[in-house]
Amino acid sequence: MTIPATSCQISKKHVLLSEILAVTSVMRKNSRWASGAHTLTARDSALARDLGLRRSTPTTDIQKNGRLSQEADLMGGFQQLKRTIWDVDDIEALPLPGLIGPFFALIRSPLSNGPITSAALSALHSFFVCNLISETSLSLEPALIELSSTVSHCKFEASDSSGDEVVLLKIMTVIHDCIVTSSVGAFLGDVEICEMLETVLTTACQMRLSEILRRSAESTMISIVRTIFRRLHALNPTAEEARLLNEEEPQHGEISVSVSTNATDAGDSSLQASEAVTSSTQQNAVSLEDPEHSAAPEVEAVSHALLPPRPYGLPALLELLRVLVNILDPNDQVHTDSTRLTALGILNAAVETSGAVMGDYPSLSALILDPGCKYLFQLARSDNSSVLQAALRTITTVFQTMRKHLKLQQELYLAFSIDRLAAPPQLKPISSKKNNPTSPRPGTPATGTPILGPVDTELELDKGSPVPSRPPVQPARGDTRDLMLETLSQICRHPSSMVDLYVNYDCDINCENLFERLIEFLTKGVYPWQYSSASDAQQVHSQYICLDLLLAFVNDMTARAEGRSEPWPSDFILPDSLMQDKSRKKLVLTGAARFNSKPKIGVAFLEENKLIYSDLSPEVSRTRSLAIFLKSCTRLDKRLLGDYISKPDNLELLKEFLGLFDFKDKPIADAMREMLETFRLPGESQQIARITETFASIYFASGPAEVKTEDAVYVLAYSVIMLNTDLHNPQIRKRMTIEDYQRNLRGVNGGTNFSPEYLQSIYDSIRKREIVMPEEHTGQLGFEYAWKELLTRSRQSGPFLMRNSALFDLDMFKTIWKPLISAIAYAFISFDDDYVIQRAISGFRQCATLAGHFHLPDVFDFVVVSLSQATSLLSESLPTQVPNYPVVEVEGQSVTVSSLSVKFGTNFKGQLAAVVLFNIVNGNGNALREGWTQIFEMFQNLFMHSLLPTRMLQMEDFLGGVTMIPLRGGQHSRPAPRGDGGLLSALSSYLMTPYGAGSENLVPEATDTEVESTMCTIDCITSCRLDELYAQTIQLDSEALVAAIRALEALAHERTITKWKQESDELSATFNTSSAGDGTFTLPYDPASVFLLETMVSITCQTSRYIEDLWPILFEHLSALLSASTHYSVLLIERAVVALLRLCLILAQKKILRDQVYVSLDLIAGLPPIVANSVAEQIVAGVTLILQNRDIVSSQTEWNLVFAALRSTTSHPEAARSTFDLVLSFVTDGQSQWVTPDNFTGLITILDEFANSAGQSIAVPQRGRRVPSQPPPNTPPIERGRRAIDILYDMKRFIAPFAESASLEPGKVWHQYCLPLAVSLGKQSTSPSRLVRHTAINQLQRLLLGPRFVYDENDHGQVEEIFNSVIFPLVDELLKPQVQQFDPQGISETRLRASALLCKAFMHFEVRENRAKLDIRILWIEILDLLDRLINTGKTEQLYEAVSESLKNVVLVMNAANILVPPSQEDQRDEHQRTLWTATQARLERFLPGFLTEVIPTPQLQLPPSTPVPSSTSAVPVTTPSTT
């Protein structure tokens, strides 16, 4: 539009002459100057030159001179100028007003027309371009004053409208040249700047002008505004503010700008149009109202021109800002939305240019704070989208540049925005047609539009508590919603925005929790909202914006956590103080919520938390302390508060409450208004009376003017309430007049009347400003009330603190992490945009980083849970049986094509989630707690579908090294070859090919697509690095490791114990029986349960340093399995036993946990025989390894538990061999010998068990079948049994050393060592195995009759124990028929040997000279009974002879020992001998008649002749059989 000055390379004199020629040429085309008669006399010329052409119009000159016409004067001015400069070489030496005065005169002349004025304006433009008007020009200041007045008061005759608008356009150009392009703008004064700005602004706002002209004027105005507001950066704020205060009168003219959009009729002339632009609307500016009244202002301007103006500064900028702000008032019906739109653009440019410097000027910032923000916020509710967009842009700019001055304004706007954006979908827009008329201007907010006010969300602390009601907010929809959301995003996008919100609002007890509200809105905004009017694109766009803000917040917090934060300034409030305020705020909100629910409970809570009654002093009573809180807390329900303080019991509280008001020098209407803004009047008349009486007392005490009594105040108060209702209730048609009001109050002021002026002031106050109860603050009135409250609070609120500090991040993150991560997870799952997915992944990682940084495992868990749900690798229910999946060969690798591998391979987002999840967890396992459940659940699912790395599929064994966990129960078998190098290769097919040969024909074929999907899955699993994560578990800290093991145990418990209970209960319910719970129901093999168990144990074994923490978890699970071992598959129980023993190896290394080894062994020993037999090899292998540490066993009880566990293995062929070898190593001489007093009895027991096993291997011959009654002696069980007997006998060699080392008494030696040994051998002397039986009875005889058998000869009780506990039970058992069934052929020999043992033992222990006096009758009779039974049971000649011979020897020895003494003539026997003989004779006569007489002949006594001699005596054999 302008030519750069540097392009003008011609002399300025030439330019001036050329422009004079151009203007005069156009003038001559007009009829006024067509003739040549227009000349200038010398006197007129001199006068014009002397005055510098400073004439407003030719009329002035005519009035002065009275001779020349106006036309001649205008043309003569140019002629005289030409003459003046013709002989001047350097025209810059001439005063500038003289050079351009004729042009000014022509522009201001109403005689000129459009083309002429246009030519003159073009000349001025050329002068600026060629620097004829420059900062070096003489008399520049007067010239600029004249220029300002000229362009602001341009008048010309009308022509065509387009030509006239060209003139106006050139005026804009000249003004732009003067202020913006040229360097002379800095010399303009405030008045001149205002005049020019008013001209441009009025042109831009004049609706009658063309769109092009108005837009051009607006562009010029914005350019000028940017230029002049740039001066703020160079000015001194303090000096300018002082100048503004001190300079009451400007140097010349009046600093004022006004604008109007009033339009005239279409028939008005163009002259009127131009005047309308330049003069008719200027009510307070230097202007020329009419041509005939133009002289006086011009003279005034000329007179002031003598004083150079001070360069423009703050006054002009302040005036412009005032005008722009006033235009924005939506309640001002003078201006249209188009005008406001223009003003918004200009204001935005001014604020953008000023930046933060504007806040340094209190006068400017005060205009922005109020009413600037007030009008802007009201325009933010406009229905005109253009106005709304411009308003929101300006609001954003204002907040960006002046945020620290706008704390409460920002709170109000953000709360309003969130209310509109987050309004519930079902909320209907408020109709403005019912109660309030719509705005008379398009786009201006109606008075019924929802207010901009804060909403309480913090009261959700007490669920169900009522909160103060507030009017609903019309939800923003469509483009309006998009605009508001974008604006909100722009305001809250800078790095410290969320910190600033938290510090300034959430930590301020008087402000809303804006940070929490904003995050809550954003997190909910990520999810779809049900607006029928919203298009899909709008909804997705809204969700993206909300997500973007959330992710930006996370990114900023992560940056601060990484060190990119700012230190907290020392002049700010201390962070600890802010956090204390936050805690107190939470208590206040909770207390207010409880008060709103039930005041008594609320007051009790406030007292408990020291929110009241903590400031007690002589000046502050309990009642006053409560009143202070109730008055200051804005969260209370105003209706409930009014009801509470007006109750009869709270009269003192009411007095204290109203006593907090300062009513001094306040009119009663204002005092009532102030009081009723704090609570709502209750509905009950008595309560109103109490409030009014108390108010009257307190108000009267303040000394109000003209009120004589307290009763007068009481009546006045009531009258104010009634007058307010009468004047503003829409249902009352006839309003009370002032006369009515005065009449009603006649004589109430102490018997006199109030003055008419006093009552008039009350009446007018109520009529103009309704007293509105707090609950009724709605619409425009509500907004005004909210704004008034905001201004009141802003005086104490302090500045807006801005700092990108990390001090509050922990508390912020702890508050919002759960909805935040949920929103990110939803976005990741639901959105398809790659950029959004990438941002969501980044958000997950950053949340995990923050969780680790802040040590918040719950957050990390939630991230893992959220991502795991997105992977699709979690299964609600996994089958226990793996289907037959096809296995294909791909690049030499066996690949199982399962349902999961196919589905997951096509789920790209799930693969993304899996990779992200495991990359996050890798290296961050210590931050994980509950999330381990999802991790291992995915492992479990992958295992069931053959997708885990091989390392994670192995189970360790004591026997065969490492094997693979089989997927099918029938696959598991113990590998026969020990240490086979091909073991792993032989078993590797357990998982990868889980199908038997017989089911191959049932395997479905895999398609190429399925194979391709499976390969995608395998690649993804490889990228997840699961084996690395599995390896990292052994490096976890204690807490994380315990959590991992707990997660595994929980999953395993669910698949075993819980599942068995559920299925057994279902079975019982189905058949209406309890049989399912009696152990008959068994779960089928579940490979997942084995996998979980193996993983759990493997991790524990590799982290033995934490065994104290892990052992209780594992033992609980293992004991639950083994206690109900018959309910589960053999393989699971086997693995449980192996696990328990592996753990015992670790426990054995911890002294404080060694007792748990024996608890475990006791659990193993208690397994049912069928179960124990199936796991016997594992048990013996584990116990053998445990016993390698000889310090592990230190008591008899512990040895008993060890041997109890080992005894359960003796019936298993392989295990029994290992156990026997172990026991043999204990008793064999050498380094491995380990026989102690503690394990002596245990060894006897375990050896006895081996002998029992030998007997159990003997089958009872069945009739009709030829089965050998006895297996070969070299059969392993038989051989072990025989050797066990030999070892038992051999153990007697340890008795003497034990007794000697412990200095034991013979009795203790007998009971601890000898008797158990003899009992065991006696027991095995009845074994079904002939070899074992005979070996045992021989060894027993050797033991009892041998020299090293330790017993107390003087203790007859021990001898009796030998017979009662060993020999008698042995013989008695051999006499039983069932014993004979196992070995019918060999039992006779055994009985023979038993009889010999019986007799020999009796003779050895009882038949001695030194024992002759002992009473052995009972024992002897029992022996005879047994011998009787032996003879009669077998009825074999061999046995008969052997028993008889043994008995004969016994009797002879007894006789020789003088124990069994026959009667004689001189019977010298004592009573004992007589009795024993008699009893023996009687007992023998029952099965061996005459035997005793034959063996021990008796002297012939004189017997009666009738006594017969037994004839059967001769039949008794006397041959002594061999007993060895």
Coordinates of N, CA, C and O in Angstrom, one line a residue, residues 1192-1237:
I1192 N 22.0 -81.3 60.0 CA 20.6 -81.0 59.9 C 19.8 -81.8 60.9 O 18.8 -81.3 61.3
V1193 N 20.2 -83.0 61.3 CA 19.5 -83.8 62.2 C 20.2 -83.8 63.6 O 21.3 -84.2 63.7
S1194 N 19.4 -83.4 64.6 CA 20.1 -83.3 65.9 C 19.2 -83.9 67.0 O 19.6 -83.7 68.2
S1195 N 18.1 -84.5 66.7 CA 17.3 -85.0 67.8 C 16.6 -86.3 67.3 O 16.5 -86.6 66.1
Q1196 N 16.1 -87.0 68.3 CA 15.4 -88.3 68.0 C 14.1 -88.0 67.3 O 13.8 -88.7 66.3
T1197 N 13.5 -86.9 67.7 CA 12.2 -86.6 67.0 C 12.5 -86.3 65.5 O 11.7 -86.7 64.6
E1198 N 13.5 -85.6 65.2 CA 13.9 -85.2 63.8 C 14.2 -86.5 63.1 O 13.8 -86.7 61.9
W1199 N 15.0 -87.4 63.7 CA 15.3 -88.6 63.0 C 14.0 -89.5 62.8 O 13.9 -90.1 61.7
N1200 N 13.1 -89.4 63.7 CA 11.9 -90.2 63.5 C 11.1 -89.7 62.3 O 10.5 -90.4 61.5
L1201 N 11.1 -88.3 62.1 CA 10.4 -87.8 60.9 C 11.2 -88.1 59.6 O 10.5 -88.4 58.6
V1202 N 12.5 -88.2 59.7 CA 13.2 -88.6 58.5 C 12.9 -90.0 58.1 O 12.6 -90.3 57.0
F1203 N 12.9 -90.9 59.2 CA 12.7 -92.3 58.9 C 11.2 -92.5 58.5 O 10.9 -93.4 57.7
A1204 N 10.3 -91.7 59.1 CA 8.9 -91.8 58.7 C 8.7 -91.5 57.2 O 8.0 -92.2 56.5
A1205 N 9.4 -90.5 56.7 CA 9.4 -90.2 55.3 C 10.0 -91.3 54.5 O 9.5 -91.7 53.4
L1206 N 11.1 -91.9 55.0 CA 11.7 -92.9 54.2 C 10.9 -94.2 54.2 O 11.0 -95.0 53.3
R1207 N 10.2 -94.5 55.3 CA 9.4 -95.7 55.4 C 8.4 -95.8 54.3 O 8.0 -96.9 53.9
S1208 N 7.9 -94.6 53.8 CA 6.9 -94.6 52.8 C 7.4 -95.0 51.5 O 6.7 -95.2 50.5
T1209 N 8.8 -95.2 51.4 CA 9.4 -95.6 50.1 C 9.7 -97.0 50.0 O 10.2 -97.5 48.9
T1210 N 9.6 -97.8 51.1 CA 10.1 -99.1 51.1 C 9.3 -100.1 50.2 O 9.8 -101.2 49.9
S1211 N 8.1 -99.7 49.9 CA 7.3 -100.7 49.0 C 7.5 -100.4 47.5 O 7.0 -101.2 46.7
H1212 N 8.3 -99.4 47.2 CA 8.5 -99.1 45.8 C 9.8 -99.8 45.4 O 10.9 -99.6 46.0
P1213 N 9.8 -100.5 44.3 CA 11.0 -101.3 43.9 C 12.3 -100.5 43.8 O 13.3 -100.8 44.4
E1214 N 12.2 -99.4 43.0 CA 13.4 -98.6 42.8 C 13.8 -97.8 44.1 O 14.9 -97.7 44.5
A1215 N 12.7 -97.2 44.6 CA 13.0 -96.3 45.8 C 13.5 -97.1 47.0 O 14.4 -96.7 47.8
A1216 N 13.0 -98.3 47.2 CA 13.4 -99.2 48.3 C 14.9 -99.5 48.2 O 15.6 -99.5 49.2
R1217 N 15.4 -99.7 47.0 CA 16.8 -100.0 46.8 C 17.6 -98.8 47.3 O 18.6 -98.9 48.0
S1218 N 17.2 -97.6 46.9 CA 17.9 -96.4 47.3 C 17.9 -96.1 48.8 O 18.9 -95.8 49.4
T1219 N 16.7 -96.3 49.3 CA 16.5 -96.1 50.7 C 17.4 -97.1 51.5 O 18.0 -96.8 52.5
F1220 N 17.4 -98.4 51.1 CA 18.2 -99.4 51.8 C 19.7 -99.1 51.7 O 20.4 -99.2 52.7
D1221 N 20.1 -98.6 50.6 CA 21.5 -98.2 50.4 C 21.8 -97.1 51.4 O 22.9 -97.1 52.0
L1222 N 20.9 -96.1 51.5 CA 21.1 -95.0 52.4 C 21.2 -95.5 53.9 O 22.2 -95.1 54.6
V1223 N 20.3 -96.4 54.3 CA 20.3 -97.0 55.6 C 21.6 -97.8 55.9 O 22.2 -97.7 56.9
L1224 N 21.9 -98.5 54.8 CA 23.1 -99.4 54.9 C 24.4 -98.5 55.2 O 25.3 -98.9 55.9
S1225 N 24.4 -97.4 54.5 CA 25.6 -96.5 54.7 C 25.7 -96.0 56.1 O 26.7 -95.7 56.6
F1226 N 24.5 -95.9 56.8 CA 24.5 -95.4 58.1 C 25.2 -96.4 59.1 O 25.9 -96.0 60.0
V1227 N 24.9 -97.7 58.8 CA 25.4 -98.7 59.8 C 26.7 -99.3 59.4 O 27.3 -100.1 60.2
T1228 N 27.1 -99.1 58.2 CA 28.4 -99.7 57.7 C 29.6 -98.9 58.3 O 29.5 -97.7 58.3
D1229 N 30.6 -99.6 58.7 CA 31.7 -99.0 59.2 C 32.4 -98.1 58.1 O 32.4 -98.5 56.9
G1230 N 32.9 -97.0 58.5 CA 33.5 -96.1 57.5 C 33.0 -94.6 57.8 O 32.4 -94.3 58.8
Q1231 N 33.4 -93.7 56.9 CA 33.1 -92.3 57.1 C 31.6 -92.0 57.0 O 31.1 -91.1 57.6
S1232 N 30.9 -92.9 56.3 CA 29.5 -92.6 56.1 C 28.7 -93.2 57.3 O 27.5 -93.0 57.3
Q1233 N 29.3 -93.9 58.2 CA 28.5 -94.4 59.3 C 27.9 -93.3 60.1 O 28.6 -92.3 60.5
W1234 N 26.6 -93.5 60.4 CA 25.9 -92.5 61.1 C 24.8 -93.1 62.0 O 23.6 -93.0 61.7
V1235 N 25.3 -93.8 63.0 CA 24.4 -94.4 64.0 C 24.6 -93.6 65.3 O 25.7 -93.5 65.8
T1236 N 23.6 -93.1 65.8 CA 23.6 -92.3 67.0 C 22.5 -92.7 68.0 O 21.6 -93.4 67.6
P1237 N 22.6 -92.3 69.2 CA 21.5 -92.7 70.2 C 20.2 -92.1 69.7 O 19.1 -92.7 70.0

